[in-house]
Coordinates of C-alpha atoms in Angstrom, one line a residue:
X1215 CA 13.5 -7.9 -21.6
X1216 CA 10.8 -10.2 -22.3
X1217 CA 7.6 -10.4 -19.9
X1218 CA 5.2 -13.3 -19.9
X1219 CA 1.6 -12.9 -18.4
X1220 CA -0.5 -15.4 -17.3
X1221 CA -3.8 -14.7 -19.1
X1222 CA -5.9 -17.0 -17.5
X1223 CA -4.7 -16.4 -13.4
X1224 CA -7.0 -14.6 -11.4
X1225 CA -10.6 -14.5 -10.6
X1226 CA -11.5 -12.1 -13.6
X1227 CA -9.6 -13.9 -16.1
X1228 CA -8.6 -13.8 -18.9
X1229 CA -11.2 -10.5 -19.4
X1230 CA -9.4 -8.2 -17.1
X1231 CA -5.8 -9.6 -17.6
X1232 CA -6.1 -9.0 -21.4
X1233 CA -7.0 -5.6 -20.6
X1234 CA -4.7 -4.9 -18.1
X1235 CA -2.1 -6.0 -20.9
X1236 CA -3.4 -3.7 -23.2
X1237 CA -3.4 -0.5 -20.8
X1238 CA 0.4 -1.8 -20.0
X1239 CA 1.7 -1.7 -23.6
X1240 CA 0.0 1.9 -24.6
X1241 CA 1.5 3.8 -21.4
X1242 CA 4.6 1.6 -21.0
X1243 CA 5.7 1.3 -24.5
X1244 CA 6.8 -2.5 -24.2
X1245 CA 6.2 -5.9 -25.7
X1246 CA 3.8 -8.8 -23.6
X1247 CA 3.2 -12.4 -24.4
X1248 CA -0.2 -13.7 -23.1
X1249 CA -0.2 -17.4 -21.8
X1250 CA -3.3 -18.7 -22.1
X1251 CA -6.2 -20.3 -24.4
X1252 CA -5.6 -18.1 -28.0
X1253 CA -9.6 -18.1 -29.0
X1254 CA -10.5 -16.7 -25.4
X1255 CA -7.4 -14.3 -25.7
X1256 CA -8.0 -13.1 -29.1
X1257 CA -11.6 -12.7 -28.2
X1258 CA -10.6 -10.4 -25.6
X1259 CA -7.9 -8.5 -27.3
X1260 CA -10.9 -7.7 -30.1
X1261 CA -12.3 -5.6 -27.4
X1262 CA -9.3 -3.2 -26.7
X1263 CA -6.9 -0.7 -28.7
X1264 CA -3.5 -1.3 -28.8
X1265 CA -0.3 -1.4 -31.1
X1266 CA -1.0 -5.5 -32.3
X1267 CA 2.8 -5.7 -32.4
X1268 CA 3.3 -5.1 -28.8
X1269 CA 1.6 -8.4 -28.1
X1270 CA 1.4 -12.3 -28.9
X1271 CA -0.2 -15.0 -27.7
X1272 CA 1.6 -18.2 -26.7
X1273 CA -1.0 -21.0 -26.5
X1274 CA -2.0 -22.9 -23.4
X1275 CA -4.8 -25.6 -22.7
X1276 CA -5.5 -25.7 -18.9
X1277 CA -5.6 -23.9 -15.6
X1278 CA -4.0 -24.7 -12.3
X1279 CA -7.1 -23.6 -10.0
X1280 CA -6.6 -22.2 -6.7
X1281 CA -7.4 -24.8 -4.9
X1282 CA -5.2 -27.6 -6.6
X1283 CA -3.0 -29.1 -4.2
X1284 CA 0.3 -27.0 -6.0
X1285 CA 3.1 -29.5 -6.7
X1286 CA 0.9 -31.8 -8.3
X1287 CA -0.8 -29.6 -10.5
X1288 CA 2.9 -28.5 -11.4
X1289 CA 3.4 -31.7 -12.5
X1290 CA 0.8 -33.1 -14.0
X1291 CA -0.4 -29.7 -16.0
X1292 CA 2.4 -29.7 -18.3
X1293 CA 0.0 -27.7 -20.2
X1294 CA -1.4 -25.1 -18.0
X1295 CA -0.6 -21.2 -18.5
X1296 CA 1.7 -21.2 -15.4
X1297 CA 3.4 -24.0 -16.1
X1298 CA 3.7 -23.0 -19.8
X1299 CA 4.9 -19.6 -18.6
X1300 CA 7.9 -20.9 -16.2
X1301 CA 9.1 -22.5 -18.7
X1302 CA 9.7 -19.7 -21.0
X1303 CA 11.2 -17.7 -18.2
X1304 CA 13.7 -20.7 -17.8
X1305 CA 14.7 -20.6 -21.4
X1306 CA 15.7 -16.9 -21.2
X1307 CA 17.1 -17.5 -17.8
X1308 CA 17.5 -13.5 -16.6
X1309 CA 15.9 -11.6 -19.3
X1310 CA 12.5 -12.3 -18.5
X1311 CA 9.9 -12.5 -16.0
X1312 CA 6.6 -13.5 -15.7
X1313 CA 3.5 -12.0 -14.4
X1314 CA 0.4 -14.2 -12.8
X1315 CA -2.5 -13.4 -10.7
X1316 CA -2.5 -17.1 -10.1
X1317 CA -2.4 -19.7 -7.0
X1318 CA 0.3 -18.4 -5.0
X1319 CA 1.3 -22.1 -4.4
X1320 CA 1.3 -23.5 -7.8
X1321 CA 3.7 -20.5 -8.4
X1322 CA 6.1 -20.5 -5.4
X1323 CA 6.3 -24.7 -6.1
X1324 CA 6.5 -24.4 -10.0
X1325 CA 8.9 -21.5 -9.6
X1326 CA 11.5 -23.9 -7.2
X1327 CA 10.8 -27.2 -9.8
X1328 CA 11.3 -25.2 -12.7
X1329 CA 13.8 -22.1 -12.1
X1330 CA 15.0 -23.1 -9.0
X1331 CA 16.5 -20.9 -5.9
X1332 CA 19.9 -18.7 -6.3
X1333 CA 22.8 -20.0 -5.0
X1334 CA 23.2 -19.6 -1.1
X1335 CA 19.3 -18.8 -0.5
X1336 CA 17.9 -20.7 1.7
X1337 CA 13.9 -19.9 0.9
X1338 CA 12.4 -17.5 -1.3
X1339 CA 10.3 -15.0 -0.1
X1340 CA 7.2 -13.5 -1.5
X1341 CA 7.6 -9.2 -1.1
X1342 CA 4.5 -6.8 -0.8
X1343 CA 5.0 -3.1 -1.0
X1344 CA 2.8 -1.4 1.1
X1345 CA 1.5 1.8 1.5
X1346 CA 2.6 4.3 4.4
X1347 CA 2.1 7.5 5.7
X1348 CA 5.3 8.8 3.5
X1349 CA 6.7 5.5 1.2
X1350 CA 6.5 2.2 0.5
X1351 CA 7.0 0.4 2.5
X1352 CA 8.6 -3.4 1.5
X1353 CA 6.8 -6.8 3.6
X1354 CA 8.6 -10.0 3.4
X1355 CA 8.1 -13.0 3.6
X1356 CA 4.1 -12.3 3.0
X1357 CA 2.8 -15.5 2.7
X1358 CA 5.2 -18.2 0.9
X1359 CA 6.9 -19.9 3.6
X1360 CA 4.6 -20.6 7.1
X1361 CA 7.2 -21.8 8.6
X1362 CA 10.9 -20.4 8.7
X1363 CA 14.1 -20.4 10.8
X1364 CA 15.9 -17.5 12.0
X1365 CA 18.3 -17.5 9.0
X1366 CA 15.7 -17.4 6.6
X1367 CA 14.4 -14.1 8.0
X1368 CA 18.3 -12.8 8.1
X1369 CA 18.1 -13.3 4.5
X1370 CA 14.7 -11.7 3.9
X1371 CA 16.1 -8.9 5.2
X1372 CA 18.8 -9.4 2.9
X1373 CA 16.6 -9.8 -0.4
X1374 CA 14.3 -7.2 1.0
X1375 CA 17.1 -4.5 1.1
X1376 CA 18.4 -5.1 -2.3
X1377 CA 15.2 -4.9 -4.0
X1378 CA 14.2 -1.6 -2.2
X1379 CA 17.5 0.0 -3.2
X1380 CA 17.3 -0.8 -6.6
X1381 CA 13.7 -0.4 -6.9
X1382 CA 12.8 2.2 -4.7
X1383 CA 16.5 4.1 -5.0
X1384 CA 17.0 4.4 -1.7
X1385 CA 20.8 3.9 -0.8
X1386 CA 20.5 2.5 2.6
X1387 CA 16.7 0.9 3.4
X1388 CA 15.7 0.7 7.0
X1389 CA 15.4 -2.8 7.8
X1390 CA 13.2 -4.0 10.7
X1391 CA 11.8 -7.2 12.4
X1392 CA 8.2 -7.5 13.1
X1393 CA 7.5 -8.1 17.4
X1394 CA 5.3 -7.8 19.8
X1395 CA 8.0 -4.3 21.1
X1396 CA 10.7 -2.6 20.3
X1397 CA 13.1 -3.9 22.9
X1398 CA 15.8 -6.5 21.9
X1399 CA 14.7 -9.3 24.2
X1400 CA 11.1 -9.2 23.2
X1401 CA 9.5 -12.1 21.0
X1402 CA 9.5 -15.6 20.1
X1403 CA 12.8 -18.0 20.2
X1404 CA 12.8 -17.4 16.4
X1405 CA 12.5 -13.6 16.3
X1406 CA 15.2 -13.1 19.4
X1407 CA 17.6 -15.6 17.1
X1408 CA 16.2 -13.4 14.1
X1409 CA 17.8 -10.3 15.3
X1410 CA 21.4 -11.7 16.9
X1411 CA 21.6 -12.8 13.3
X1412 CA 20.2 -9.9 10.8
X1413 CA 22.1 -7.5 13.7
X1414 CA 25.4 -9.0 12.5
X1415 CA 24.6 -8.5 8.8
X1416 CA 26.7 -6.1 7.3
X1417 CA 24.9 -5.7 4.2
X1418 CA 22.0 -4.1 5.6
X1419 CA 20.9 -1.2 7.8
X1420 CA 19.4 -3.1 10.3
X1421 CA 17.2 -0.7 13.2
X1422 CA 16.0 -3.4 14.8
X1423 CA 12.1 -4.6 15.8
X1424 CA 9.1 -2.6 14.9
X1425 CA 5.8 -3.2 16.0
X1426 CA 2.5 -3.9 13.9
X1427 CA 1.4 -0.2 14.7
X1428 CA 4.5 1.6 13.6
X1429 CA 4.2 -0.1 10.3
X1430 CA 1.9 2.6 8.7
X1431 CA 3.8 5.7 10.0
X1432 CA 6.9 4.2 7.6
X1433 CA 9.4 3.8 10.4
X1434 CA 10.9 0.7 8.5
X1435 CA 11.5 0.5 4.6
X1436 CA 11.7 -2.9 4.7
X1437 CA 9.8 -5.1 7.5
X1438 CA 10.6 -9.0 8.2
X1439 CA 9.1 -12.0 9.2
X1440 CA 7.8 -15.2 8.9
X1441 CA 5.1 -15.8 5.7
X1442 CA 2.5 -16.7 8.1
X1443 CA 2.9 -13.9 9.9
X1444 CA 3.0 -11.3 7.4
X1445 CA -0.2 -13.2 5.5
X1446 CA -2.0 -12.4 8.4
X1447 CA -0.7 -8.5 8.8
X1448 CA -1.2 -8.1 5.0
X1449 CA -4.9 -9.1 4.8
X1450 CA -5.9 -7.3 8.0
X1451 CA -4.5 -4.2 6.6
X1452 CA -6.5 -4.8 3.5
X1453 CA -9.6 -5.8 5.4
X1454 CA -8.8 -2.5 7.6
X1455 CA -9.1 0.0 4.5
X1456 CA -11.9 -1.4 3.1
X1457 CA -13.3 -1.5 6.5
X1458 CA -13.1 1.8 7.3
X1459 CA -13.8 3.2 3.7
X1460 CA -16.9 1.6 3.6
X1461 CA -17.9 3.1 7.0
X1462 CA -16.7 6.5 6.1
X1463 CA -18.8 6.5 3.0
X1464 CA -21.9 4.9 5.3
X1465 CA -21.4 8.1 7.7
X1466 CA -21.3 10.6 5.0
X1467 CA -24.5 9.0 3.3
X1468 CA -26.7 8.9 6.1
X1469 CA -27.8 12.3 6.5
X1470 CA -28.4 15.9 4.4
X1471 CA -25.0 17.2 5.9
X1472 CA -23.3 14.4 5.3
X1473 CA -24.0 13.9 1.7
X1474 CA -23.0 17.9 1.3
X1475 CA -19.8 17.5 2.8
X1476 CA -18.8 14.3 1.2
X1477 CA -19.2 16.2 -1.9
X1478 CA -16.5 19.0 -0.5
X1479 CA -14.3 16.2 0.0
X1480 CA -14.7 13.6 -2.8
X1481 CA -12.0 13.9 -4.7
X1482 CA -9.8 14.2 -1.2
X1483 CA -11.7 10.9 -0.7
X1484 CA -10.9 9.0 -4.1
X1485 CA -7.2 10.1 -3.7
X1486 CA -7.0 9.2 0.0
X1487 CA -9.0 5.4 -1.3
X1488 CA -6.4 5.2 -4.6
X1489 CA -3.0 5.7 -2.3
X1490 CA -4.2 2.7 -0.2
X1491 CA -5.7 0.8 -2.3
X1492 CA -3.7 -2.4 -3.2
X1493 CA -4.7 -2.0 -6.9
X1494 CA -2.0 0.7 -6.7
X1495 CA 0.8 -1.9 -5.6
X1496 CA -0.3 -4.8 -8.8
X1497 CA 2.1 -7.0 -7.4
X1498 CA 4.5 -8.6 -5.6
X1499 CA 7.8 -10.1 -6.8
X1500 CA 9.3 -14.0 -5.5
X1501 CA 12.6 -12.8 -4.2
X1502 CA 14.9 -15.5 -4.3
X1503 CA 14.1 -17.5 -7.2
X1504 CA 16.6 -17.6 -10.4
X1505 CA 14.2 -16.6 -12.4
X1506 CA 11.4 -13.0 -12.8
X1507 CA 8.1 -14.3 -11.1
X1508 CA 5.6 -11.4 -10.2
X1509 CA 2.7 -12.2 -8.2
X1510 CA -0.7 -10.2 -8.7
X1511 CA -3.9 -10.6 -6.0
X1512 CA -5.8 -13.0 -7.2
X1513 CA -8.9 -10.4 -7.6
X1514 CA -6.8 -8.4 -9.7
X1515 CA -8.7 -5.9 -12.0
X1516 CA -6.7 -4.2 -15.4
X1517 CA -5.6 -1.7 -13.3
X1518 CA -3.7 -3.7 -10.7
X1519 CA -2.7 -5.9 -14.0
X1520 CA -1.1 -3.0 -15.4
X1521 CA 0.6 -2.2 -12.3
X1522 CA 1.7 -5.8 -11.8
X1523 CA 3.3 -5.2 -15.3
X1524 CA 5.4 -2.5 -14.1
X1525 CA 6.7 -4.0 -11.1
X1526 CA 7.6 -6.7 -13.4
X1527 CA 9.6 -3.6 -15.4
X1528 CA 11.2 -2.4 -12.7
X1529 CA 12.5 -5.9 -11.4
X1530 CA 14.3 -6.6 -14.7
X1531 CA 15.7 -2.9 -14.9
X1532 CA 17.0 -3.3 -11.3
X1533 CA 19.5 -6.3 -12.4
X1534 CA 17.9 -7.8 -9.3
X1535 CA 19.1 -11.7 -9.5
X1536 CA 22.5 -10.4 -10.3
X1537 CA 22.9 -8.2 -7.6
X1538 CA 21.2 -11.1 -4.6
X1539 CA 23.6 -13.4 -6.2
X1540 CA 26.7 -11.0 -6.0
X1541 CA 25.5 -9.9 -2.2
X1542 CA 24.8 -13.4 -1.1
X1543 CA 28.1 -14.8 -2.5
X1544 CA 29.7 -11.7 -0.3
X1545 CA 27.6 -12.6 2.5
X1546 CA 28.3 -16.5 2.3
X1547 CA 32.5 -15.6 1.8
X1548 CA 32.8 -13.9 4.6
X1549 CA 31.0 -16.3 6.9

Protein backbone atom coordinates (compact mmCIF):
# COMPACT_ATOMS: atom_id res chain seq x y z
CA UNK A 1 0.00 0.00 0.00
CA UNK A 2 1.42 3.25 -0.84
CA UNK A 3 -0.59 6.57 -0.03
CA UNK A 4 0.22 9.92 -1.64
CA UNK A 5 -0.91 13.25 -0.06
CA UNK A 6 -1.35 16.35 -1.60
CA UNK A 7 0.63 18.71 0.69
CA UNK A 8 -0.33 21.78 -0.70
CA UNK A 9 -4.49 21.14 -1.26
CA UNK A 10 -6.59 22.82 1.00
CA UNK A 11 -7.06 26.27 2.47
CA UNK A 12 -4.53 25.60 5.46
CA UNK A 13 -1.97 24.15 3.31
CA UNK A 14 0.66 22.72 3.50
CA UNK A 15 0.70 23.74 7.62
CA UNK A 16 -2.18 21.58 8.52
CA UNK A 17 -1.67 18.77 5.89
CA UNK A 18 1.94 18.19 7.13
CA UNK A 19 0.48 17.85 10.39
CA UNK A 20 -2.28 15.87 9.76
CA UNK A 21 0.38 13.50 8.08
CA UNK A 22 2.30 13.37 10.99
CA UNK A 23 -0.69 12.53 13.52
CA UNK A 24 -1.52 9.72 10.67
CA UNK A 25 1.79 7.96 10.72
CA UNK A 26 2.21 7.91 14.82
CA UNK A 27 -1.40 6.26 15.42
CA UNK A 28 -1.70 4.41 12.07
CA UNK A 29 1.71 2.97 11.86
CA UNK A 30 2.05 3.51 8.00
CA UNK A 31 4.32 5.09 5.46
CA UNK A 32 3.08 8.76 3.50
CA UNK A 33 4.66 10.55 0.67
CA UNK A 34 3.98 14.37 0.65
CA UNK A 35 3.44 16.02 -2.86
CA UNK A 36 4.26 19.29 -2.68
CA UNK A 37 7.09 22.19 -2.55
CA UNK A 38 10.12 20.23 -0.32
CA UNK A 39 11.54 23.62 1.52
CA UNK A 40 7.79 24.52 2.62
CA UNK A 41 7.28 20.71 3.54
CA UNK A 42 10.43 20.19 5.36
CA UNK A 43 9.79 23.48 7.10
CA UNK A 44 6.70 22.07 8.38
CA UNK A 45 7.75 18.61 9.18
CA UNK A 46 10.61 20.54 11.56
CA UNK A 47 7.63 21.44 13.66
CA UNK A 48 6.18 17.92 14.38
CA UNK A 49 7.37 14.47 15.95
CA UNK A 50 7.32 11.52 14.05
CA UNK A 51 9.26 8.29 12.97
CA UNK A 52 11.35 10.37 9.79
CA UNK A 53 11.15 6.94 7.94
CA UNK A 54 7.47 6.90 7.78
CA UNK A 55 7.61 9.84 5.43
CA UNK A 56 9.13 11.45 2.17
CA UNK A 57 8.72 14.11 0.14
CA UNK A 58 8.19 13.93 -3.62
CA UNK A 59 8.84 17.37 -5.02
CA UNK A 60 6.33 19.59 -6.75
CA UNK A 61 6.41 23.28 -8.15
CA UNK A 62 2.78 24.57 -8.48
CA UNK A 63 -0.78 24.49 -7.35
CA UNK A 64 -3.97 23.92 -9.24
CA UNK A 65 -6.14 26.77 -7.27
CA UNK A 66 -9.70 26.33 -6.68
CA UNK A 67 -10.83 28.35 -8.97
CA UNK A 68 -8.82 27.13 -12.14
CA UNK A 69 -11.04 26.16 -14.78
CA UNK A 70 -10.05 22.02 -13.99
CA UNK A 71 -9.11 20.36 -17.33
CA UNK A 72 -6.91 22.97 -18.26
CA UNK A 73 -5.06 23.27 -15.22
CA UNK A 74 -4.72 19.37 -15.59
CA UNK A 75 -3.08 20.01 -18.56
CA UNK A 76 -1.11 22.63 -18.47
CA UNK A 77 0.27 22.03 -14.60
CA UNK A 78 2.24 19.11 -15.49
CA UNK A 79 3.99 20.18 -12.34
CA UNK A 80 1.44 20.79 -9.81
CA UNK A 81 1.08 18.44 -6.56
CA UNK A 82 -2.22 16.90 -7.93
CA UNK A 83 -1.14 16.35 -11.06
CA UNK A 84 2.29 15.00 -9.75
CA UNK A 85 0.29 12.88 -7.37
CA UNK A 86 -2.11 11.03 -10.15
CA UNK A 87 0.62 10.18 -11.72
CA UNK A 88 2.16 8.16 -9.17
CA UNK A 89 -1.09 6.51 -8.36
CA UNK A 90 -1.08 5.43 -12.13
CA UNK A 91 2.30 3.83 -11.93
CA UNK A 92 1.23 1.55 -9.08
CA UNK A 93 -2.05 1.11 -10.65
CA UNK A 94 -4.06 -0.62 -7.49
CA UNK A 95 -1.69 -0.32 -4.67
CA UNK A 96 -2.00 3.18 -4.01
CA UNK A 97 -4.12 5.96 -3.52
CA UNK A 98 -3.92 9.41 -3.03
CA UNK A 99 -5.19 11.84 -0.60
CA UNK A 100 -6.01 15.82 -1.56
CA UNK A 101 -7.97 18.49 0.09
CA UNK A 102 -7.82 20.02 -3.35
CA UNK A 103 -10.28 21.47 -6.16
CA UNK A 104 -12.76 18.80 -6.43
CA UNK A 105 -12.70 19.55 -10.24
CA UNK A 106 -9.09 19.49 -10.95
CA UNK A 107 -9.40 16.06 -9.21
CA UNK A 108 -12.48 14.35 -10.60
CA UNK A 109 -10.97 15.67 -14.37
CA UNK A 110 -7.28 14.78 -13.60
CA UNK A 111 -8.43 11.50 -12.05
CA UNK A 112 -10.58 10.52 -15.64
CA UNK A 113 -7.34 12.01 -17.93
CA UNK A 114 -4.96 10.25 -15.99
CA UNK A 115 -6.42 6.90 -14.30
CA UNK A 116 -9.29 6.65 -16.13
CA UNK A 117 -12.94 5.07 -15.28
CA UNK A 118 -13.28 1.01 -14.66
CA UNK A 119 -14.60 -0.88 -17.15
CA UNK A 120 -18.49 -0.74 -17.54
CA UNK A 121 -18.88 2.59 -15.31
CA UNK A 122 -20.50 4.97 -16.76
CA UNK A 123 -19.54 8.12 -14.30
CA UNK A 124 -17.77 8.15 -11.14
CA UNK A 125 -19.25 9.26 -8.22
CA UNK A 126 -17.86 11.28 -5.35
CA UNK A 127 -19.17 9.27 -1.78
CA UNK A 128 -19.63 11.20 1.64
CA UNK A 129 -20.26 9.25 4.82
CA UNK A 130 -22.43 11.02 6.92
CA UNK A 131 -23.36 10.96 10.26
CA UNK A 132 -26.72 9.49 11.60
CA UNK A 133 -28.65 8.87 14.54
CA UNK A 134 -27.12 5.08 14.71
CA UNK A 135 -24.30 4.74 11.50
CA UNK A 136 -22.89 6.14 8.73
CA UNK A 137 -24.58 6.67 6.59
CA UNK A 138 -22.99 6.59 2.64
CA UNK A 139 -24.17 9.84 0.06
CA UNK A 140 -23.42 9.52 -3.55
CA UNK A 141 -22.98 11.16 -6.04
CA UNK A 142 -22.17 14.38 -3.73
CA UNK A 143 -21.08 16.70 -5.94
CA UNK A 144 -19.01 15.28 -9.13
CA UNK A 145 -21.53 14.90 -11.79
CA UNK A 146 -24.54 17.81 -11.93
CA UNK A 147 -25.99 16.22 -14.28
CA UNK A 148 -26.72 12.39 -14.56
CA UNK A 149 -29.10 9.86 -16.22
CA UNK A 150 -31.02 7.33 -14.58
CA UNK A 151 -28.27 4.55 -15.11
CA UNK A 152 -25.78 6.53 -13.60
CA UNK A 153 -27.70 6.60 -10.36
CA UNK A 154 -28.41 2.63 -10.80
CA UNK A 155 -24.73 2.33 -10.60
CA UNK A 156 -24.13 4.70 -7.64
CA UNK A 157 -26.13 2.61 -5.94
CA UNK A 158 -24.04 -0.05 -7.12
CA UNK A 159 -20.54 1.53 -6.10
CA UNK A 160 -22.23 2.85 -3.06
CA UNK A 161 -23.10 -0.76 -1.83
CA UNK A 162 -19.86 -2.30 -2.35
CA UNK A 163 -17.94 0.28 -0.63
CA UNK A 164 -20.25 0.21 2.53
CA UNK A 165 -19.88 -3.65 2.69
CA UNK A 166 -16.37 -3.70 2.62
CA UNK A 167 -15.83 -0.61 4.45
CA UNK A 168 -18.42 -0.46 6.91
CA UNK A 169 -18.88 -4.58 7.08
CA UNK A 170 -22.25 -4.64 6.62
CA UNK A 171 -23.37 -7.70 4.43
CA UNK A 172 -26.39 -6.34 2.83
CA UNK A 173 -26.45 -2.12 2.92
CA UNK A 174 -29.82 -0.47 2.59
CA UNK A 175 -29.85 1.29 -0.57
CA UNK A 176 -32.24 4.22 -1.10
CA UNK A 177 -33.09 7.04 -3.63
CA UNK A 178 -33.40 10.48 -2.56
CA UNK A 179 -37.37 12.07 -3.40
CA UNK A 180 -39.55 14.42 -2.60
CA UNK A 181 -41.83 10.85 -0.81
CA UNK A 182 -41.64 7.59 -0.25
CA UNK A 183 -44.10 6.29 -2.81
CA UNK A 184 -42.87 4.74 -6.12
CA UNK A 185 -44.43 7.23 -8.52
CA UNK A 186 -43.14 10.30 -6.81
CA UNK A 187 -40.26 12.44 -8.41
CA UNK A 188 -38.67 13.66 -11.42
CA UNK A 189 -38.59 11.65 -14.99
CA UNK A 190 -35.04 10.77 -13.80
CA UNK A 191 -35.64 9.55 -10.28
CA UNK A 192 -39.04 7.43 -11.46
CA UNK A 193 -36.51 5.80 -14.30
CA UNK A 194 -33.89 5.73 -11.36
CA UNK A 195 -35.84 3.34 -9.39
CA UNK A 196 -37.50 0.92 -12.40
CA UNK A 197 -33.74 0.52 -12.87
CA UNK A 198 -31.81 0.23 -9.40
CA UNK A 199 -35.24 -1.98 -8.41
CA UNK A 200 -34.14 -4.54 -11.00
CA UNK A 201 -30.57 -4.66 -9.68
CA UNK A 202 -29.79 -7.70 -8.15
CA UNK A 203 -26.68 -6.80 -6.55
CA UNK A 204 -28.06 -4.59 -4.16
CA UNK A 205 -30.72 -4.33 -1.38
CA UNK A 206 -32.59 -1.87 -2.84
CA UNK A 207 -35.71 -0.29 -0.21
CA UNK A 208 -36.63 2.17 -2.39
CA UNK A 209 -37.00 6.36 -2.00
CA UNK A 210 -36.20 8.04 1.17
CA UNK A 211 -36.86 11.47 1.82
CA UNK A 212 -34.36 14.37 2.87
CA UNK A 213 -35.80 14.06 6.58
CA UNK A 214 -35.38 10.40 7.08
CA UNK A 215 -31.76 10.74 6.13
CA UNK A 216 -30.55 11.48 9.80
CA UNK A 217 -32.58 8.81 11.57
CA UNK A 218 -30.26 6.18 9.29
CA UNK A 219 -33.19 4.54 7.49
CA UNK A 220 -30.77 4.05 4.30
CA UNK A 221 -27.04 3.01 4.47
CA UNK A 222 -26.49 4.12 1.34
CA UNK A 223 -28.53 7.20 -0.28
CA UNK A 224 -28.55 8.06 -4.18
CA UNK A 225 -28.74 10.80 -6.37
CA UNK A 226 -27.69 13.23 -8.71
CA UNK A 227 -24.18 15.34 -7.63
CA UNK A 228 -26.11 18.43 -7.75
CA UNK A 229 -28.48 17.22 -5.63
CA UNK A 230 -26.55 15.74 -2.98
CA UNK A 231 -23.98 19.00 -3.07
CA UNK A 232 -26.88 20.86 -2.06
CA UNK A 233 -28.14 18.20 0.81
CA UNK A 234 -24.50 17.86 1.95
CA UNK A 235 -23.73 21.60 2.69
CA UNK A 236 -27.07 22.32 4.22
CA UNK A 237 -26.52 19.64 6.61
CA UNK A 238 -23.16 21.10 7.42
CA UNK A 239 -24.58 24.66 7.50
CA UNK A 240 -27.38 23.02 9.80
CA UNK A 241 -24.90 21.76 12.60
CA UNK A 242 -22.98 24.62 12.71
CA UNK A 243 -26.07 26.52 12.71
CA UNK A 244 -27.59 25.19 15.48
CA UNK A 245 -24.34 24.61 17.57
CA UNK A 246 -23.63 28.09 17.45
CA UNK A 247 -27.12 28.91 18.70
CA UNK A 248 -27.03 26.36 21.41
CA UNK A 249 -23.87 27.78 22.77
CA UNK A 250 -25.46 31.59 22.28
CA UNK A 251 -28.44 30.24 24.53
CA UNK A 252 -26.41 28.75 27.15
CA UNK A 253 -24.12 31.98 27.25
CA UNK A 254 -26.55 34.45 27.73
CA UNK A 255 -27.54 34.18 31.15
CA UNK A 256 -26.17 32.95 34.96
CA UNK A 257 -28.23 29.72 34.44
CA UNK A 258 -27.24 29.14 31.31
CA UNK A 259 -23.60 29.36 31.68
CA UNK A 260 -24.12 26.81 34.89
CA UNK A 261 -25.74 24.32 33.07
CA UNK A 262 -23.68 24.34 30.00
CA UNK A 263 -20.97 23.47 32.33
CA UNK A 264 -23.22 20.17 33.49
CA UNK A 265 -23.27 19.37 30.02
CA UNK A 266 -20.02 20.30 28.29
CA UNK A 267 -18.52 17.36 27.67
CA UNK A 268 -22.13 15.86 26.51
CA UNK A 269 -21.80 18.98 24.29
CA UNK A 270 -18.18 18.40 22.73
CA UNK A 271 -19.15 14.70 22.10
CA UNK A 272 -22.53 15.50 20.65
CA UNK A 273 -20.30 18.54 18.29
CA UNK A 274 -17.31 15.73 17.55
CA UNK A 275 -20.01 12.90 16.22
CA UNK A 276 -21.35 15.54 13.69
CA UNK A 277 -18.72 17.27 12.94
CA UNK A 278 -17.38 16.52 9.42
CA UNK A 279 -13.75 16.60 10.69
CA UNK A 280 -14.74 13.21 11.93
CA UNK A 281 -15.55 11.89 8.30
CA UNK A 282 -11.82 13.48 6.60
CA UNK A 283 -12.89 12.31 3.47
CA UNK A 284 -14.54 11.11 0.73
CA UNK A 285 -13.39 8.55 -1.81
CA UNK A 286 -14.09 8.90 -6.10
CA UNK A 287 -15.84 5.61 -6.60
CA UNK A 288 -15.40 4.60 -9.98
CA UNK A 289 -12.08 5.66 -11.01
CA UNK A 290 -9.17 2.88 -11.66
CA UNK A 291 -7.26 4.29 -9.50
CA UNK A 292 -7.33 5.32 -4.99
CA UNK A 293 -8.38 9.12 -5.06
CA UNK A 294 -9.61 10.45 -1.49
CA UNK A 295 -11.15 13.66 -1.34
CA UNK A 296 -10.76 15.90 1.91
CA UNK A 297 -13.01 19.42 2.53
CA UNK A 298 -11.10 21.94 1.29
CA UNK A 299 -10.99 23.62 5.02
CA UNK A 300 -9.54 20.58 6.25
CA UNK A 301 -7.63 20.94 9.61
CA UNK A 302 -4.84 17.85 10.83
CA UNK A 303 -7.49 16.24 12.28
CA UNK A 304 -9.87 15.73 9.28
CA UNK A 305 -6.26 15.14 7.42
CA UNK A 306 -5.67 12.36 9.52
CA UNK A 307 -8.99 11.00 9.05
CA UNK A 308 -8.86 11.52 5.28
CA UNK A 309 -5.67 9.23 5.72
CA UNK A 310 -7.58 6.50 7.12
CA UNK A 311 -10.37 6.40 4.77
CA UNK A 312 -7.60 6.25 2.26
CA UNK A 313 -6.52 2.86 4.59
CA UNK A 314 -9.59 1.39 4.58
CA UNK A 315 -10.27 1.88 0.66
CA UNK A 316 -7.05 -0.11 -0.19
CA UNK A 317 -7.70 -2.82 2.56
CA UNK A 318 -11.24 -3.21 1.18
CA UNK A 319 -9.82 -4.49 -2.42
CA UNK A 320 -12.42 -1.95 -3.59
CA UNK A 321 -11.51 -1.51 -7.57
CA UNK A 322 -11.36 -5.28 -7.65
CA UNK A 323 -14.46 -6.01 -6.21
CA UNK A 324 -16.60 -2.85 -8.59
CA UNK A 325 -14.83 -4.37 -11.45
CA UNK A 326 -15.84 -8.07 -10.62
CA UNK A 327 -19.58 -6.78 -9.59
CA UNK A 328 -19.91 -4.62 -12.68
CA UNK A 329 -18.56 -7.26 -15.03
CA UNK A 330 -21.50 -9.54 -13.32
CA UNK A 331 -23.87 -6.79 -13.65
CA UNK A 332 -22.94 -6.02 -17.40
CA UNK A 333 -22.98 -10.23 -18.22
CA UNK A 334 -26.14 -10.73 -17.30
CA UNK A 335 -27.71 -7.75 -18.99
Amino acid sequence: MHIFVDAMGGDFAPREIVKGCADAVNEYQVHLTLIGSESAIINELSLVKYPKEAIDILPSKSVIGFNEEPMKAIREKQDSSIVIGLDAVNRDEEDSVLVSAGSTGALLAGGLFKLGRIKGIKRPALATPLPTKDHVTLLLDSGANADCKAEYLQQFGILGSIYYQNVFNVAFPKVGLLNIGTEEEKGSSLVKKAYQLLSETKSINFIGNIESRDIMNGDADVIVTDGFTGNILLKQLEGLSSFLLNGLKQAILSSTRGKIGGALIKKDLQSFKKEFSSDEVGGAPFLGIRGGLIKAHGSSNAYAIKNAIKQAIAYMDGDIISKIENTINIEMQSK
